Amino acid sequence: MLTEAGLPVDRLTQSTAPRPGVGIVHLGLGAFYRAFGAIYVAEAMAVSGGDWGIVGVSLKNPATRDALAPQGWAYTSVTLADSGESAQIINVLETVLVAPENPIAVLNVMADPGVRVVSLTVTEKGYCHNPATGALNLDHPDIAHDLLHELPLSAPGFLVRALARRRAAGVPPFTVLSCDNLPENGPLVRHIVLELARLIDPSLAQWIATNGQFPATMVDRITPATTPVDIARVTAMTGHYDAAPVLHEPFRQWAVEDKFVDDMRPDFAAVGVEMVDDVTQFEHMKLRMLNGSHSALAYLGYLAGHETISDTMADPAFATYARQLWAEIMPAVRAPNGLDLQDYADALADRYANPMIRHRTWQIAMDGSQKLPQRLLGTLEAKLATQNPAPALCLAVAAWMYYVGGVDEAGQPIEVQDPLALKLRAISDAAGTPADKVAGLLALSEIFPPELARKLKAPVTEAAQLLWTRGARQATLQVVS
Ligand code: CS2
């Protein structure tokens, strides 16, 4: 078969080695999981064996399945280092299912006794929860649907309905392994699953609560969305056409709470995963220091006309601002044992500056209503509780408010992607002054707990005045002490 690039390659691997059995179902098969979790699983099997083949599930559209099917589910993983790039073929997916096309096939494989882990990267909004409280959002249309139908639409719906099938068949539950950037992602997904299960069948909820496991994790590897330019570049580099390669930084870190049903999991410890009793400190450090600064730089950088994080960091005003931000965040973070937060911040500055990584500010700016609480607001809560000013953090919140107004500093429209985009835009449009916009947006209790909103009003209004009058770049210079 000839591919688009005209190369005589139809499968990326010709391996005839026996395939492992399927042990993992992964919900939300995006670039991040393929560049991260899937690689750890492949490495763990290479070291210690085990039947941990992965069935990937796309919950929304068929694009990844369609791209990977002609390649026999294998794909290229490209490490982009300052010093150069290197590629390897990852061959750990057994198949990819598209949930809306065939939800029964998804439930069947999730109910298979050989499957011991169901992992998830469904993004913040995929949990269908209220970001400010962590509670399941019963008004979410997919949840309303899943309460009434055996064949679900949402990730929580698939988890609950598949667990029900396992219980009915006398099969132990799978471990639910959330790999999303949410604080206490294990307890969060447990809470959501139990809430939904309780509404469907209280005895099912009881069974899950008693027998299930939901380890919390901290995941980290910068993996921008793959673009057509990347595909052409990988083809030129490897001589193989790959319709869905993943491109990522060299760095990776995974901390996982070591509690799995019947201790059944790949030998993650053998391949550098930190298997720990408690990931809270890892999560706080990563969500607040990395994702918090990522979002801040994304909003401010975008408004100032920067396309990527590395472009933003190449501008000395923003590089200095990032340092200020980390200085504000560090006192609100407890470092995991043996880690130095200043070293962590220095490493982040290097990772962000890597010019090989074209991570678009627009991509990171997506879904801010779901991201702000864990990335910026928790830190701000801690700062304000100790009466500590946090002008750089407040500027980041103000920048999000500017951004969701939908027009950038040059007067160009912004394509705001957010489940609350229309509501955010309406609030912004109805408000006359920056102070009114701040007041209107702080009133959104699904993002800002009312007590915090009250405390944020004065400092975020001040930051907003600065941002609206001076522009993002000048504003960052003003908040640096
Ligand atoms: C980013 C993350 O898109 C985003 O919101 O902040 O995806 C970030 O790149 C990863 O969490 C890094 O591990």
CSV table of C-alpha atoms and ligand atoms in Angstrom, one decimal:
chain,number,residue,atom,x,y,z
A,1,MET,CA,0.0,0.0,0.0
A,2,LEU,CA,1.3,3.5,-0.8
A,3,THR,CA,0.7,6.1,1.8
A,4,GLU,CA,0.1,9.8,1.4
A,5,ALA,CA,3.8,10.5,1.4
A,6,GLY,CA,4.2,8.0,-1.4
A,7,LEU,CA,6.2,5.7,0.8
A,8,PRO,CA,5.7,1.9,0.5
A,9,VAL,CA,4.9,1.4,4.1
A,10,ASP,CA,1.6,0.2,5.4
A,11,ARG,CA,2.5,-1.0,8.8
A,12,LEU,CA,5.1,0.7,11.1
A,13,THR,CA,6.1,-2.6,12.5
A,14,GLN,CA,6.5,-6.0,10.9
A,15,SER,CA,7.1,-7.8,14.2
A,16,THR,CA,5.8,-11.3,14.4
A,17,ALA,CA,6.5,-11.6,18.1
A,18,PRO,CA,3.5,-13.1,20.0
A,19,ARG,CA,1.2,-10.3,21.3
A,20,PRO,CA,0.5,-9.9,25.0
A,21,GLY,CA,-3.1,-10.3,26.3
A,22,VAL,CA,-5.1,-7.2,26.9
A,23,GLY,CA,-4.8,-6.0,30.5
A,24,ILE,CA,-5.5,-2.3,30.2
A,25,VAL,CA,-8.3,-0.3,28.7
A,26,HIS,CA,-7.4,3.4,28.3
A,27,LEU,CA,-10.2,5.9,27.9
A,28,GLY,CA,-9.3,9.1,26.1
A,29,LEU,CA,-6.5,8.1,23.7
A,30,GLY,CA,-4.9,11.4,23.0
A,31,ALA,CA,-1.3,12.4,22.2
A,32,PHE,CA,-0.4,12.7,25.9
A,33,TYR,CA,-1.2,9.1,26.9
A,34,ARG,CA,0.5,7.8,23.8
A,35,ALA,CA,3.6,9.8,24.6
A,36,PHE,CA,3.5,8.9,28.3
A,37,GLY,CA,1.5,6.1,29.9
A,38,ALA,CA,1.6,3.8,26.9
A,39,ILE,CA,5.4,4.0,26.7
A,40,TYR,CA,5.8,3.2,30.4
A,41,VAL,CA,3.5,0.2,29.9
A,42,ALA,CA,5.5,-1.0,26.8
A,43,GLU,CA,8.8,-0.6,28.8
A,44,ALA,CA,7.4,-2.4,31.8
A,45,MET,CA,6.4,-5.4,29.7
A,46,ALA,CA,9.8,-5.4,28.0
A,47,VAL,CA,11.5,-5.6,31.4
A,48,SER,CA,9.1,-7.8,33.4
A,49,GLY,CA,6.6,-9.3,31.0
A,50,GLY,CA,2.9,-9.6,31.8
A,51,ASP,CA,-0.3,-9.3,29.7
A,52,TRP,CA,-0.7,-5.6,29.7
A,53,GLY,CA,-1.6,-4.9,26.1
A,54,ILE,CA,-3.7,-1.8,25.8
A,55,VAL,CA,-7.1,-1.3,24.1
A,56,GLY,CA,-7.4,2.5,23.5
A,57,VAL,CA,-10.9,4.1,23.5
A,58,SER,CA,-11.7,7.4,21.9
A,59,LEU,CA,-14.8,8.8,23.6
A,60,LYS,CA,-15.6,11.4,21.0
A,61,ASN,CA,-14.3,11.0,17.4
A,62,PRO,CA,-12.7,8.4,15.2
A,63,ALA,CA,-9.7,10.4,14.1
A,64,THR,CA,-7.0,8.5,16.1
A,65,ARG,CA,-8.5,5.1,15.3
A,66,ASP,CA,-8.7,6.0,11.6
A,67,ALA,CA,-5.1,7.2,11.6
A,68,LEU,CA,-3.7,4.2,13.5
A,69,ALA,CA,-5.6,1.3,12.0
A,70,PRO,CA,-3.7,1.2,8.7
A,71,GLN,CA,-0.4,1.2,10.7
A,72,GLY,CA,-1.4,-1.9,12.8
A,73,TRP,CA,-1.9,0.5,15.8
A,74,ALA,CA,1.8,1.2,16.1
A,75,TYR,CA,3.1,4.8,16.0
A,76,THR,CA,6.2,6.9,16.2
A,77,SER,CA,7.2,8.6,19.4
A,78,VAL,CA,9.7,11.5,18.8
A,79,THR,CA,11.7,12.9,21.6
A,80,LEU,CA,12.5,16.6,21.0
A,81,ALA,CA,15.6,17.7,22.9
A,82,ASP,CA,17.6,20.9,22.6
A,83,SER,CA,20.4,18.7,21.3
A,84,GLY,CA,18.4,16.9,18.6
A,85,GLU,CA,15.5,14.6,18.0
A,86,SER,CA,15.2,10.8,18.2
A,87,ALA,CA,12.4,8.4,17.2
A,88,GLN,CA,11.1,5.0,18.3
A,89,ILE,CA,8.2,2.9,17.3
A,90,ILE,CA,5.6,2.2,20.1
A,91,ASN,CA,3.7,-1.0,19.6
A,92,VAL,CA,1.6,-1.6,22.6
A,93,LEU,CA,-1.9,-0.8,21.4
A,94,GLU,CA,-3.9,-3.9,20.6
A,95,THR,CA,-6.8,-2.0,19.0
A,96,VAL,CA,-8.6,1.3,19.3
A,97,LEU,CA,-12.4,1.5,19.8
A,98,VAL,CA,-14.6,4.6,19.1
A,99,ALA,CA,-17.1,4.7,21.9
A,100,PRO,CA,-20.0,6.5,20.1
A,101,GLU,CA,-19.8,4.0,17.3
A,102,ASN,CA,-19.8,0.9,19.4
A,103,PRO,CA,-20.4,1.4,23.1
A,104,ILE,CA,-21.2,-2.3,23.6
A,105,ALA,CA,-17.7,-3.3,22.4
A,106,VAL,CA,-16.2,-0.8,24.9
A,107,LEU,CA,-18.3,-2.2,27.8
A,108,ASN,CA,-17.4,-5.7,26.8
A,109,VAL,CA,-13.7,-5.2,26.8
A,110,MET,CA,-13.9,-3.2,30.1
A,111,ALA,CA,-15.8,-6.1,31.6
A,112,ASP,CA,-13.3,-8.7,30.4
A,113,PRO,CA,-11.7,-10.5,33.4
A,114,GLY,CA,-8.3,-10.2,31.8
A,115,VAL,CA,-8.5,-6.4,32.0
A,116,ARG,CA,-7.3,-5.3,35.4
A,117,VAL,CA,-6.7,-1.5,34.9
A,118,VAL,CA,-8.8,1.1,33.2
A,119,SER,CA,-6.8,4.3,32.9
A,120,LEU,CA,-8.1,7.7,31.8
A,121,THR,CA,-6.9,10.9,30.2
A,122,VAL,CA,-10.2,12.5,29.4
A,123,THR,CA,-9.1,16.1,30.4
A,124,GLU,CA,-10.6,18.0,33.2
A,125,LYS,CA,-14.0,18.4,31.7
A,126,GLY,CA,-14.3,14.7,31.0
A,127,TYR,CA,-15.0,14.0,34.7
A,128,CYS,CA,-18.3,16.0,34.3
A,129,HIS,CA,-17.8,17.5,37.8
A,130,ASN,CA,-18.2,20.9,39.3
A,131,PRO,CA,-14.6,22.2,39.3
A,132,ALA,CA,-15.0,24.3,42.4
A,133,THR,CA,-16.6,21.5,44.6
A,134,GLY,CA,-15.5,18.2,43.0
A,135,ALA,CA,-19.2,17.0,43.0
A,136,LEU,CA,-20.7,15.2,40.0
A,137,ASN,CA,-22.5,17.7,37.8
A,138,LEU,CA,-26.0,16.2,37.5
A,139,ASP,CA,-27.0,18.9,35.0
A,140,HIS,CA,-24.3,17.7,32.6
A,141,PRO,CA,-26.3,16.4,29.5
A,142,ASP,CA,-24.1,13.3,29.3
A,143,ILE,CA,-24.6,12.4,32.9
A,144,ALA,CA,-28.3,13.0,32.6
A,145,HIS,CA,-28.2,10.6,29.7
A,146,ASP,CA,-26.1,8.0,31.5
A,147,LEU,CA,-28.3,7.9,34.5
A,148,LEU,CA,-31.1,6.6,32.3
A,149,HIS,CA,-29.3,4.5,29.7
A,150,GLU,CA,-27.3,1.3,29.8
A,151,LEU,CA,-25.1,2.5,26.9
A,152,PRO,CA,-23.2,5.5,28.3
A,153,LEU,CA,-21.7,8.6,26.7
A,154,SER,CA,-19.4,9.9,29.5
A,155,ALA,CA,-16.3,8.5,31.0
A,156,PRO,CA,-17.9,8.2,34.5
A,157,GLY,CA,-20.8,6.4,32.7
A,158,PHE,CA,-18.6,3.8,31.1
A,159,LEU,CA,-16.8,3.2,34.4
A,160,VAL,CA,-20.0,2.6,36.3
A,161,ARG,CA,-21.8,0.5,33.7
A,162,ALA,CA,-18.7,-1.6,33.1
A,163,LEU,CA,-18.2,-2.1,36.9
A,164,ALA,CA,-21.9,-3.2,37.1
A,165,ARG,CA,-21.2,-5.8,34.4
A,166,ARG,CA,-18.2,-7.1,36.3
A,167,ARG,CA,-20.1,-7.4,39.5
A,168,ALA,CA,-23.0,-9.2,37.8
A,169,ALA,CA,-20.4,-11.7,36.3
A,170,GLY,CA,-18.6,-12.2,39.6
A,171,VAL,CA,-15.5,-10.6,38.3
A,172,PRO,CA,-13.4,-8.2,40.6
A,173,PRO,CA,-13.4,-4.6,39.7
A,174,PHE,CA,-10.7,-3.1,37.6
A,175,THR,CA,-8.4,-0.4,39.1
A,176,VAL,CA,-9.4,3.1,37.9
A,177,LEU,CA,-6.2,5.0,37.2
A,178,SER,CA,-6.8,8.7,36.4
A,179,CYS,CA,-3.9,10.3,34.6
A,180,ASP,CA,-5.4,13.8,34.3
A,181,ASN,CA,-4.1,17.0,35.8
A,182,LEU,CA,-6.5,17.2,38.6
A,183,PRO,CA,-5.7,17.4,42.3
A,184,GLU,CA,-6.3,14.1,44.1
A,185,ASN,CA,-7.4,12.7,40.8
A,186,GLY,CA,-7.9,9.2,42.4
A,187,PRO,CA,-10.2,10.3,45.2
A,188,LEU,CA,-12.0,12.6,42.7
A,189,VAL,CA,-12.8,9.9,40.2
A,190,ARG,CA,-13.8,7.6,43.0
A,191,HIS,CA,-16.2,10.1,44.4
A,192,ILE,CA,-17.7,10.7,41.0
A,193,VAL,CA,-18.1,7.0,40.2
A,194,LEU,CA,-19.6,6.3,43.5
A,195,GLU,CA,-22.1,9.2,43.2
A,196,LEU,CA,-23.2,8.1,39.8
A,197,ALA,CA,-23.4,4.4,40.9
A,198,ARG,CA,-25.4,5.3,43.9
A,199,LEU,CA,-28.0,7.0,41.7
A,200,ILE,CA,-28.2,3.9,39.5
A,201,ASP,CA,-28.0,1.2,42.2
A,202,PRO,CA,-26.9,1.9,45.8
A,203,SER,CA,-25.7,-1.7,46.2
A,204,LEU,CA,-23.4,-1.3,43.2
A,205,ALA,CA,-21.9,1.8,44.8
A,206,GLN,CA,-21.4,-0.2,48.0
A,207,TRP,CA,-19.6,-3.0,46.1
A,208,ILE,CA,-17.3,-0.5,44.3
A,209,ALA,CA,-16.6,1.3,47.5
A,210,THR,CA,-15.6,-2.0,49.2
A,211,ASN,CA,-13.7,-3.7,46.4
A,212,GLY,CA,-12.5,-0.9,44.0
A,213,GLN,CA,-9.2,1.0,44.0
A,214,PHE,CA,-8.6,4.5,42.6
A,215,PRO,CA,-5.0,5.4,43.0
A,216,ALA,CA,-4.0,9.0,42.7
A,217,THR,CA,-1.3,9.9,40.2
A,218,MET,CA,0.9,12.8,39.1
A,219,VAL,CA,1.7,12.8,35.4
A,220,ASP,CA,4.2,15.0,33.6
A,221,ARG,CA,5.5,15.2,30.1
A,222,ILE,CA,4.9,18.2,27.8
A,223,THR,CA,3.3,16.9,24.6
A,224,PRO,CA,1.8,19.4,22.3
A,225,ALA,CA,-0.9,18.4,19.9
A,226,THR,CA,0.6,16.9,16.7
A,227,THR,CA,0.2,19.2,13.6
A,228,PRO,CA,0.4,18.4,9.9
A,229,VAL,CA,3.9,20.1,9.9
A,230,ASP,CA,5.0,17.6,12.6
A,231,ILE,CA,3.7,14.7,10.5
A,232,ALA,CA,5.8,15.9,7.5
A,233,ARG,CA,8.8,16.4,9.7
A,234,VAL,CA,8.6,12.9,11.2
A,235,THR,CA,8.2,11.4,7.7
A,236,ALA,CA,11.3,13.2,6.6
A,237,MET,CA,13.2,12.1,9.7
A,238,THR,CA,12.3,8.4,9.8
A,239,GLY,CA,11.4,7.6,6.1
A,240,HIS,CA,8.1,6.2,7.3
A,241,TYR,CA,4.7,7.9,6.9
A,242,ASP,CA,3.0,7.9,10.2
A,243,ALA,CA,-0.5,9.5,10.3
A,244,ALA,CA,-0.4,10.0,14.1
A,245,PRO,CA,3.1,10.4,15.6
A,246,VAL,CA,3.5,11.9,19.0
A,247,LEU,CA,6.2,14.6,19.7
A,248,HIS,CA,7.3,15.3,23.2
A,249,GLU,CA,10.0,16.6,25.5
A,250,PRO,CA,12.6,14.3,26.9
A,251,PHE,CA,11.5,14.9,30.5
A,252,ARG,CA,8.9,12.6,32.1
A,253,GLN,CA,7.8,11.9,35.6
A,254,TRP,CA,5.0,9.7,36.9
A,255,ALA,CA,4.2,9.2,40.6
A,256,VAL,CA,1.5,6.6,41.3
A,257,GLU,CA,-0.1,5.7,44.6
A,258,ASP,CA,0.6,2.0,44.9
A,259,LYS,CA,-2.8,0.6,45.5
A,260,PHE,CA,-4.2,-1.7,42.8
A,261,VAL,CA,-7.0,-4.3,43.0
A,262,ASP,CA,-5.2,-7.6,43.8
A,263,ASP,CA,-1.9,-5.7,43.3
A,264,MET,CA,-2.4,-6.3,39.5
A,265,ARG,CA,-0.4,-3.8,37.5
A,266,PRO,CA,2.5,-3.6,35.1
A,267,ASP,CA,5.9,-3.5,36.7
A,268,PHE,CA,5.9,0.3,36.7
A,269,ALA,CA,8.6,0.5,39.4
A,270,ALA,CA,11.1,-1.3,37.1
A,271,VAL,CA,10.9,1.6,34.6
A,272,GLY,CA,11.2,4.6,36.8
A,273,VAL,CA,7.6,5.2,37.9
A,274,GLU,CA,7.6,6.5,41.5
A,275,MET,CA,5.3,4.1,43.3
A,276,VAL,CA,4.5,5.9,46.5
A,277,ASP,CA,2.1,5.8,49.4
A,278,ASP,CA,0.9,9.3,48.9
A,279,VAL,CA,1.2,11.5,45.8
A,280,THR,CA,-0.4,14.6,47.2
A,281,GLN,CA,2.8,16.6,47.4
A,282,PHE,CA,3.9,15.5,43.9
A,283,GLU,CA,0.5,16.6,42.6
A,284,HIS,CA,0.5,20.0,44.4
A,285,MET,CA,4.0,20.8,43.2
A,286,LYS,CA,3.3,19.8,39.6
A,287,LEU,CA,-0.2,21.4,39.3
A,288,ARG,CA,0.8,24.6,41.0
A,289,MET,CA,4.3,25.1,39.7
A,290,LEU,CA,4.1,23.7,36.2
A,291,ASN,CA,0.4,23.9,35.2
A,292,GLY,CA,-0.2,27.1,37.1
A,293,SER,CA,2.7,28.9,35.3
A,294,HIS,CA,1.8,27.2,32.0
A,295,SER,CA,-1.7,28.7,32.1
A,296,ALA,CA,-0.4,32.1,33.2
A,297,LEU,CA,2.1,32.2,30.4
A,298,ALA,CA,-0.5,30.9,27.9
A,299,TYR,CA,-3.0,33.7,28.6
A,300,LEU,CA,-0.5,36.5,28.9
A,301,GLY,CA,1.6,35.2,26.0
A,302,TYR,CA,-1.3,34.8,23.8
A,303,LEU,CA,-2.6,38.3,24.5
A,304,ALA,CA,0.8,39.7,23.7
A,305,GLY,CA,0.8,37.8,20.4
A,306,HIS,CA,3.1,34.9,21.2
A,307,GLU,CA,2.3,31.6,19.5
A,308,THR,CA,4.1,29.2,21.7
A,309,ILE,CA,5.4,28.9,25.3
A,310,SER,CA,9.0,28.8,24.0
A,311,ASP,CA,8.3,32.1,22.1
A,312,THR,CA,6.8,33.6,25.2
A,313,MET,CA,9.8,32.5,27.3
A,314,ALA,CA,12.2,33.9,24.8
A,315,ASP,CA,10.8,37.4,25.6
A,316,PRO,CA,12.7,38.5,28.7
A,317,ALA,CA,9.7,40.3,30.2
A,318,PHE,CA,7.8,36.9,30.4
A,319,ALA,CA,10.8,34.9,31.5
A,320,THR,CA,11.2,37.3,34.4
A,321,TYR,CA,7.5,37.2,35.1
A,322,ALA,CA,7.7,33.4,35.2
A,323,ARG,CA,10.4,33.6,37.9
A,324,GLN,CA,8.2,36.0,39.9
A,325,LEU,CA,5.3,33.6,39.6
A,326,TRP,CA,7.4,30.7,40.9
A,327,ALA,CA,8.6,32.8,43.8
A,328,GLU,CA,5.0,33.5,44.7
A,329,ILE,CA,3.9,29.9,44.3
A,330,MET,CA,6.8,28.2,46.1
A,331,PRO,CA,5.8,29.1,49.7
A,332,ALA,CA,2.4,27.6,48.9
A,333,VAL,CA,3.9,24.2,47.9
A,334,ARG,CA,5.4,21.5,50.1
A,335,ALA,CA,8.2,19.7,48.2
A,336,PRO,CA,8.0,15.9,48.0
A,337,ASN,CA,10.8,14.3,50.0
A,338,GLY,CA,14.2,15.1,48.6
A,339,LEU,CA,13.1,17.6,46.0
A,340,ASP,CA,14.2,21.2,45.9
A,341,LEU,CA,11.5,23.6,44.6
A,342,GLN,CA,14.1,26.1,43.3
A,343,ASP,CA,15.7,23.3,41.3
A,344,TYR,CA,12.3,22.3,40.0
A,345,ALA,CA,11.5,25.9,39.0
A,346,ASP,CA,14.9,26.2,37.2
A,347,ALA,CA,14.2,22.9,35.3
A,348,LEU,CA,10.8,24.3,34.3
A,349,ALA,CA,12.4,27.4,32.9
A,350,ASP,CA,14.6,25.2,30.7
A,351,ARG,CA,11.8,22.9,29.7
A,352,TYR,CA,9.6,25.8,28.6
A,353,ALA,CA,12.4,27.5,26.7
A,354,ASN,CA,13.1,24.3,24.6
A,355,PRO,CA,12.5,25.8,21.1
A,356,MET,CA,11.9,22.3,19.6
A,357,ILE,CA,8.7,22.1,21.5
A,358,ARG,CA,6.0,24.1,19.7
A,359,HIS,CA,3.4,24.1,22.4
A,360,ARG,CA,0.8,26.7,21.4
A,361,THR,CA,-0.4,29.1,24.0
A,362,TRP,CA,-3.8,28.7,22.5
A,363,GLN,CA,-3.8,25.0,23.2
A,364,ILE,CA,-2.9,25.5,26.9
A,365,ALA,CA,-5.5,28.3,27.2
A,366,MET,CA,-8.3,25.9,26.4
A,367,ASP,CA,-10.8,24.9,29.1
A,368,GLY,CA,-9.6,27.6,31.6
A,369,SER,CA,-12.8,27.3,33.6
A,370,GLN,CA,-11.9,23.7,34.4
A,371,LYS,CA,-8.2,24.4,35.0
A,372,LEU,CA,-8.0,27.6,37.0
A,373,PRO,CA,-9.1,26.1,40.4
A,374,GLN,CA,-6.3,23.5,40.7
A,375,ARG,CA,-3.7,25.5,38.8
A,376,LEU,CA,-4.0,29.0,40.3
A,377,LEU,CA,-6.9,29.4,42.7
A,378,GLY,CA,-5.7,26.9,45.4
A,379,THR,CA,-2.4,28.7,45.5
A,380,LEU,CA,-4.1,32.1,45.7
A,381,GLU,CA,-6.3,30.8,48.5
A,382,ALA,CA,-3.2,29.8,50.5
A,383,LYS,CA,-1.4,33.1,49.8
A,384,LEU,CA,-4.4,35.2,50.8
A,385,ALA,CA,-5.0,33.2,54.0
A,386,THR,CA,-1.6,34.3,55.1
A,387,GLN,CA,-2.1,37.9,53.9
A,388,ASN,CA,0.7,37.5,51.4
A,389,PRO,CA,0.3,39.6,48.2
A,390,ALA,CA,0.5,37.7,45.0
A,391,PRO,CA,0.4,40.2,42.1
A,392,ALA,CA,1.8,37.8,39.5
A,393,LEU,CA,-0.9,35.2,40.3
A,394,CYS,CA,-3.6,37.8,40.3
A,395,LEU,CA,-2.4,39.0,36.9
A,396,ALA,CA,-2.7,35.5,35.6
A,397,VAL,CA,-6.4,35.4,36.7
A,398,ALA,CA,-7.0,38.8,35.1
A,399,ALA,CA,-5.4,37.6,31.9
A,400,TRP,CA,-7.8,34.6,31.8
A,401,MET,CA,-10.6,37.1,32.2
A,402,TYR,CA,-9.3,39.2,29.4
A,403,TYR,CA,-8.9,36.1,27.2
A,404,VAL,CA,-12.4,34.8,27.7
A,405,GLY,CA,-13.7,38.2,26.5
A,406,GLY,CA,-12.8,36.8,23.1
A,407,VAL,CA,-10.8,39.7,21.6
A,408,ASP,CA,-7.0,40.0,21.9
A,409,GLU,CA,-4.9,43.1,22.4
A,410,ALA,CA,-4.6,43.7,18.6
A,411,GLY,CA,-8.4,43.6,18.3
A,412,GLN,CA,-8.4,40.2,16.7
A,413,PRO,CA,-11.1,37.6,17.7
A,414,ILE,CA,-9.9,34.7,19.9
A,415,GLU,CA,-11.4,31.3,19.4
A,416,VAL,CA,-12.1,30.5,23.0
A,417,GLN,CA,-12.5,26.8,23.7
A,418,ASP,CA,-14.2,26.2,27.0
A,419,PRO,CA,-17.3,24.4,28.1
A,420,LEU,CA,-18.5,27.7,29.6
A,421,ALA,CA,-17.3,29.8,26.7
A,422,LEU,CA,-20.7,31.3,25.8
A,423,LYS,CA,-21.5,32.2,29.4
A,424,LEU,CA,-18.1,33.7,29.9
A,425,ARG,CA,-18.4,35.8,26.8
A,426,ALA,CA,-21.9,37.0,27.8
A,427,ILE,CA,-20.7,38.1,31.2
A,428,SER,CA,-17.7,39.9,29.7
A,429,ASP,CA,-19.8,41.6,27.0
A,430,ALA,CA,-22.4,42.8,29.5
A,431,ALA,CA,-19.8,44.4,31.7
A,432,GLY,CA,-18.6,47.9,30.9
A,433,THR,CA,-15.3,48.4,32.7
A,434,PRO,CA,-12.5,45.9,33.6
A,435,ALA,CA,-13.7,46.1,37.2
A,436,ASP,CA,-17.2,45.1,36.2
A,437,LYS,CA,-15.8,42.2,34.2
A,438,VAL,CA,-13.8,41.0,37.2
A,439,ALA,CA,-16.9,41.3,39.4
A,440,GLY,CA,-19.1,39.4,36.9
A,441,LEU,CA,-16.6,36.6,36.4
A,442,LEU,CA,-15.8,36.2,40.1
A,443,ALA,CA,-19.5,35.6,40.7
A,444,LEU,CA,-19.3,32.2,38.9
A,445,SER,CA,-19.4,29.9,41.9
A,446,GLU,CA,-18.6,26.8,39.7
A,447,ILE,CA,-15.1,28.3,39.4
A,448,PHE,CA,-14.6,30.7,42.3
A,449,PRO,CA,-15.8,29.6,45.8
A,450,PRO,CA,-17.6,32.7,47.1
A,451,GLU,CA,-15.3,33.3,50.0
A,452,LEU,CA,-12.3,33.3,47.7
A,453,ALA,CA,-14.1,35.5,45.2
A,454,ARG,CA,-14.6,38.1,47.9
A,455,LYS,CA,-10.9,38.1,48.8
A,456,LEU,CA,-9.8,38.2,45.1
A,457,LYS,CA,-11.9,41.1,44.2
A,458,ALA,CA,-9.6,44.0,45.1
A,459,PRO,CA,-6.2,42.5,43.9
A,460,VAL,CA,-7.6,41.0,40.7
A,461,THR,CA,-9.4,44.3,39.9
A,462,GLU,CA,-6.1,46.0,40.4
A,463,ALA,CA,-4.3,43.5,38.1
A,464,ALA,CA,-7.1,43.9,35.5
A,465,GLN,CA,-6.8,47.7,35.5
A,466,LEU,CA,-3.1,47.3,34.8
A,467,LEU,CA,-3.6,44.7,32.1
A,468,TRP,CA,-6.4,46.6,30.3
A,469,THR,CA,-4.5,49.9,30.3
A,470,ARG,CA,-0.9,48.7,29.8
A,471,GLY,CA,-1.2,45.5,27.9
A,472,ALA,CA,0.1,42.0,28.8
A,473,ARG,CA,3.8,42.6,28.3
A,474,GLN,CA,4.0,45.9,30.2
A,475,ALA,CA,1.8,44.5,33.0
A,476,THR,CA,4.2,41.6,33.6
A,477,LEU,CA,7.0,44.1,34.0
A,478,GLN,CA,5.0,46.0,36.6
A,479,VAL,CA,4.2,43.0,38.9
A,480,VAL,CA,7.9,41.9,39.2
A,481,SER,CA,9.2,43.1,42.5
B,1,CS2,C1,-0.7,21.9,29.8
B,1,CS2,C2,-0.5,20.5,30.1
B,1,CS2,O1,-2.3,21.9,28.0
B,1,CS2,C3,-2.1,22.2,29.2
B,1,CS2,O2,-3.0,22.7,29.9
B,1,CS2,O3,-0.5,22.7,30.9
B,1,CS2,O4,-0.9,19.6,29.2
B,1,CS2,C4,1.0,20.2,30.4
B,1,CS2,O5,1.8,20.3,29.2
B,1,CS2,C5,1.2,18.9,31.0
B,1,CS2,O6,0.5,18.8,32.2
B,1,CS2,C6,2.7,18.6,31.3
B,1,CS2,O7,2.9,17.5,32.0
